[in-house]
mmCIF file of C-alpha atoms in Angstrom:
data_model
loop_
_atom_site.group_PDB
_atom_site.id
_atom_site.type_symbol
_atom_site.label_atom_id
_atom_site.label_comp_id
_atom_site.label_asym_id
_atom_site.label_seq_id
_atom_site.Cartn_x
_atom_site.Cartn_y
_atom_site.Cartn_z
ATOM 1 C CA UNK S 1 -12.451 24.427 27.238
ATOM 2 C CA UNK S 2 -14.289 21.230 26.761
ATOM 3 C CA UNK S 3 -13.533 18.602 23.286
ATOM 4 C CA UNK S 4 -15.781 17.816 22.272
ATOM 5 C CA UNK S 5 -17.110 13.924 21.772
ATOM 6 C CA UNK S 6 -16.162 11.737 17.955
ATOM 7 C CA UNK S 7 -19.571 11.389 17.132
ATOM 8 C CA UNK S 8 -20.197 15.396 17.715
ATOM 9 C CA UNK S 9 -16.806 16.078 15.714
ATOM 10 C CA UNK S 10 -18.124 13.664 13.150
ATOM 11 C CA UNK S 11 -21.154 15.078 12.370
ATOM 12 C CA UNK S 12 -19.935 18.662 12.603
ATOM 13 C CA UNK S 13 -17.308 17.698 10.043
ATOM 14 C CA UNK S 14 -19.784 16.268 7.685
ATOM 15 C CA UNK S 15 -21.618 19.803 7.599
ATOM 16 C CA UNK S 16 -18.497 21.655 6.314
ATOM 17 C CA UNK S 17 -17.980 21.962 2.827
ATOM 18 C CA UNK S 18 -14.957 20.363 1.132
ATOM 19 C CA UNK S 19 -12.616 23.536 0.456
ATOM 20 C CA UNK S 20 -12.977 24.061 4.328
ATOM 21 C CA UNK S 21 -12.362 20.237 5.140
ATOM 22 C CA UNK S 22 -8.971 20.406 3.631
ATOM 23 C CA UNK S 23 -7.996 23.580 5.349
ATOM 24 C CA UNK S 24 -9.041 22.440 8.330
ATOM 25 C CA UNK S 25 -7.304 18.888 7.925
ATOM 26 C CA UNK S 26 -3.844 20.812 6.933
ATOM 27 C CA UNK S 27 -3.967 23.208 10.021
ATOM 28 C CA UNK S 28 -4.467 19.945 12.266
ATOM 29 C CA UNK S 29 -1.228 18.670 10.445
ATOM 30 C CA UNK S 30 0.845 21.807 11.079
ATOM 31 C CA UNK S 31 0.208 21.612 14.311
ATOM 32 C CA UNK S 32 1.422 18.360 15.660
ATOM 33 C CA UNK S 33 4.819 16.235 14.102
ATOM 34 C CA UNK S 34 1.721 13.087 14.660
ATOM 35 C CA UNK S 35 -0.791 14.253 12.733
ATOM 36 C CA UNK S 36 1.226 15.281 9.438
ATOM 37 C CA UNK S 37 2.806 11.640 9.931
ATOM 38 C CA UNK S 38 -0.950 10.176 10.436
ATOM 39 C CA UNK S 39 -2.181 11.776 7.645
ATOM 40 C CA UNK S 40 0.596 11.102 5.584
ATOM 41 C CA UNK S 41 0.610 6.932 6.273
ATOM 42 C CA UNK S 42 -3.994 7.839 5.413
ATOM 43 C CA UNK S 43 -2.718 9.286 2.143
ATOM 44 C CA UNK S 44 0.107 7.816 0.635
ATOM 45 C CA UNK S 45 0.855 4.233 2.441
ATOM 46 C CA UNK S 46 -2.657 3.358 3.824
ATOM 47 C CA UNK S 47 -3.387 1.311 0.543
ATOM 48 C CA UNK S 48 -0.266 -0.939 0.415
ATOM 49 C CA UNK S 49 0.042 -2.511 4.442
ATOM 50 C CA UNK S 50 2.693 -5.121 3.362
ATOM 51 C CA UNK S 51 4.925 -2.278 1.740
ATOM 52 C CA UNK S 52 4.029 -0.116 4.477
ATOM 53 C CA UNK S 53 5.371 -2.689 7.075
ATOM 54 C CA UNK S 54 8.878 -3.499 4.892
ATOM 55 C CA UNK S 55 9.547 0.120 5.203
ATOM 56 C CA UNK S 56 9.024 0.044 9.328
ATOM 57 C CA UNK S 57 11.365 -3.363 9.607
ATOM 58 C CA UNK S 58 13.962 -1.596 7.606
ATOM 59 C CA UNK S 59 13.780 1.445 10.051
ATOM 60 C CA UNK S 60 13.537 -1.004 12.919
ATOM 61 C CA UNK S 61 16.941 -2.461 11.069
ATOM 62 C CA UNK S 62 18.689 0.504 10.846
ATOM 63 C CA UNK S 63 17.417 1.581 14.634
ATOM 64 C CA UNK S 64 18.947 -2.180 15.980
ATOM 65 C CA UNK S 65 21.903 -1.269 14.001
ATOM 66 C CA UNK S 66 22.827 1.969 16.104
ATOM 67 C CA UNK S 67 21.997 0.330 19.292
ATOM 68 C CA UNK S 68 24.467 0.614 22.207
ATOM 69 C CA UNK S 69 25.728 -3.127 23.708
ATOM 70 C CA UNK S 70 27.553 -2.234 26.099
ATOM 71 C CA UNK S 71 25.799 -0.706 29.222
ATOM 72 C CA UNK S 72 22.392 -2.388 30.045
ATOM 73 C CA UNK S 73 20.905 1.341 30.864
ATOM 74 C CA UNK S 74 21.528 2.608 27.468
ATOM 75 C CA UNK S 75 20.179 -0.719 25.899
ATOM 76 C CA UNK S 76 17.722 -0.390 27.955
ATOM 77 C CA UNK S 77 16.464 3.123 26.773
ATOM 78 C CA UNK S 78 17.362 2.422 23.080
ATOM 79 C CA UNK S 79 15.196 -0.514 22.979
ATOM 80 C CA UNK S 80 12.442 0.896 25.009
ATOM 81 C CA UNK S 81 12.862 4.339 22.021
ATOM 82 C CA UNK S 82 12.308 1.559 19.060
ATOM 83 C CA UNK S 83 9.652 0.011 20.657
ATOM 84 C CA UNK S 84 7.916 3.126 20.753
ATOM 85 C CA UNK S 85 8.096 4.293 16.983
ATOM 86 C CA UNK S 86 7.025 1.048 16.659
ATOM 87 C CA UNK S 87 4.093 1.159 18.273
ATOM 88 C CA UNK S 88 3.598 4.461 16.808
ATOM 89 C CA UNK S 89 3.260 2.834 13.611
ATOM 90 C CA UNK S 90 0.742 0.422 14.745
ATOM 91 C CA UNK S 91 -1.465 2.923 16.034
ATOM 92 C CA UNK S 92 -1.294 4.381 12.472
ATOM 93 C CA UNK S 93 -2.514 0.987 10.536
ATOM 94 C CA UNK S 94 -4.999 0.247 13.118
ATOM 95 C CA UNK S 95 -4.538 -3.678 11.949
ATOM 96 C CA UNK S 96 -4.058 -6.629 14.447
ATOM 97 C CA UNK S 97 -2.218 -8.129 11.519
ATOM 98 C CA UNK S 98 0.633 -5.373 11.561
ATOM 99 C CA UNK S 99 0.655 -5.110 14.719
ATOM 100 C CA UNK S 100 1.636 -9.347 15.374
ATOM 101 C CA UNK S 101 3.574 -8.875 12.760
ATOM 102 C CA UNK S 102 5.475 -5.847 14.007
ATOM 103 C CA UNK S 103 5.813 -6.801 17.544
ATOM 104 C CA UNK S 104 7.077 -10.330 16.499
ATOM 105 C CA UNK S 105 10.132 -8.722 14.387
ATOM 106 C CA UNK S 106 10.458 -7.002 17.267
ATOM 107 C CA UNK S 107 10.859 -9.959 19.405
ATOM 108 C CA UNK S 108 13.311 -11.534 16.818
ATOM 109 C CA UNK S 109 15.372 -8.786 16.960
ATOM 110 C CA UNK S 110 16.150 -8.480 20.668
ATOM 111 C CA UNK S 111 16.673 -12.122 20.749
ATOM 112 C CA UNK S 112 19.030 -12.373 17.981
ATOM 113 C CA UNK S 113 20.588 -9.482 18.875
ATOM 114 C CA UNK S 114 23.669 -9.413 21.093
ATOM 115 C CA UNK S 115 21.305 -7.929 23.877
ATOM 116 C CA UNK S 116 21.608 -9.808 27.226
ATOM 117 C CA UNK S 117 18.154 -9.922 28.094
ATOM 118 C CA UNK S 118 18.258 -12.519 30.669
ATOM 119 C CA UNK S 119 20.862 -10.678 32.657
ATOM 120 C CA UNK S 120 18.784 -7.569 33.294
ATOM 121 C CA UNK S 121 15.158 -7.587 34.872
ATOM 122 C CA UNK S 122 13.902 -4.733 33.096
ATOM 123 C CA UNK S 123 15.000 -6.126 29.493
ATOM 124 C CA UNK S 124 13.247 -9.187 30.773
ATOM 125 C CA UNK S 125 9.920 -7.821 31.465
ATOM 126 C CA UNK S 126 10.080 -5.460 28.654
ATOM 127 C CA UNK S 127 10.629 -8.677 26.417
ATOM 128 C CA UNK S 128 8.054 -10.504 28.189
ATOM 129 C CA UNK S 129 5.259 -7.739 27.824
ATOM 130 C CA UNK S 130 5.246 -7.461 24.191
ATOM 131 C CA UNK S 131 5.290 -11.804 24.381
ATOM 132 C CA UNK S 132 1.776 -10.890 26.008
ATOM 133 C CA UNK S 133 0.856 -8.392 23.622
ATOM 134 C CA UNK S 134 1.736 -10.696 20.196
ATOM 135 C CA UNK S 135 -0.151 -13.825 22.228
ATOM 136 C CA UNK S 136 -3.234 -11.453 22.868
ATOM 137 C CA UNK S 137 -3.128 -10.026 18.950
ATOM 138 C CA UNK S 138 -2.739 -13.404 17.738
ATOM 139 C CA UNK S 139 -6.123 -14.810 19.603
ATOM 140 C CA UNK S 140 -7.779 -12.062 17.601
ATOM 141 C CA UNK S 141 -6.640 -13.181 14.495
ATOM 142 C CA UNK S 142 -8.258 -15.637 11.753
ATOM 143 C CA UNK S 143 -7.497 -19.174 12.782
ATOM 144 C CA UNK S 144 -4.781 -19.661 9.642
ATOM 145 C CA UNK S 145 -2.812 -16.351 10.757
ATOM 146 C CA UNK S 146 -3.064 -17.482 14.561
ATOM 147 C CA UNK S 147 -1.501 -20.813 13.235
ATOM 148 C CA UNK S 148 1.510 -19.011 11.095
ATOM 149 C CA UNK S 149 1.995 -16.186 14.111
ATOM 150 C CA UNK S 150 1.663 -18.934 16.589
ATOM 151 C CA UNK S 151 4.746 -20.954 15.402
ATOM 152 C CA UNK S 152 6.972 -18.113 14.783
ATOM 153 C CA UNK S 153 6.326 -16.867 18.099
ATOM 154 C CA UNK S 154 7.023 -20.592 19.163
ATOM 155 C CA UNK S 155 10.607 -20.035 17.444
ATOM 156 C CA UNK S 156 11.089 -17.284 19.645
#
């Protein structure tokens, strides 16, 4: 079976009446753990992006918390696991601003954190890549933002 394309799904879905619409949007949610927590950010924490990110730093707090500092395999895979919520949650608020903003706590975090990054190659390039990915968010940015983001990620 073939999807079909967005703009065929779009105009399909603005054909079917609105009792049908919701039906059809809360049997997309039961079926995936995603899509009831995309649809849940669209309807209850889409309108406040600040609040939205607090709540994802405190989770990214609590996550840092747990993490393991011994072994640089487990690190490893527990910073690789928050990184990936993470960007989960960026791929929910579709902003460049959340996502700088995100990735640079991010950043902070590993750094202040009792994490030997230097020591280990992977934890290096792992650090390094999302360095890339805030410096290539940031050039998208309006040029006060790229000024703020640009001098914390200079504190880095």
């Amino acid at each position: 079976m073939k999807a079909a394309s967005v703009s065929e799904l779009k105009k399909e879905l603005q054909e079917v009446p609105p009792a049908q619409l919701v039906e059809l949007c809360l049997r997309l949610a039961k079926f995936k753990k995603e899509n009831k927590e995309l649809l849940n950010y669209l309807l209850f924490e889409s309108h406040d992006l600040q609040g939205y990110i607090a709540s994802v730093k405190q989770e990214m707090d609590e996550a840092f918390a747990e993490a393991p500092k011994q072994h640089v395999y487990f690190v490893k895979k527990h910073l690789r696991k928050i990184l990936r919520a993470t960007n989960k949650h960026i791929k929910y608020t579709g902003s460049k601003q959340a996502e700088v903003e995100l990735l640079l706590y991010y950043c902070m975090k590993v750094k202040k954190g009792e994490f030997k990054v230097g020591e280990s190659v992977a934890l290096t390039k792992l650090y390094v890549q999302q360095v890339k990915k805030i410096e290539k968010s940031i050039s998208l940015q309006h040029e006060d933002l790229q000024y703020d983001y640009k001098r914390q990620l200079e504190r880095l």
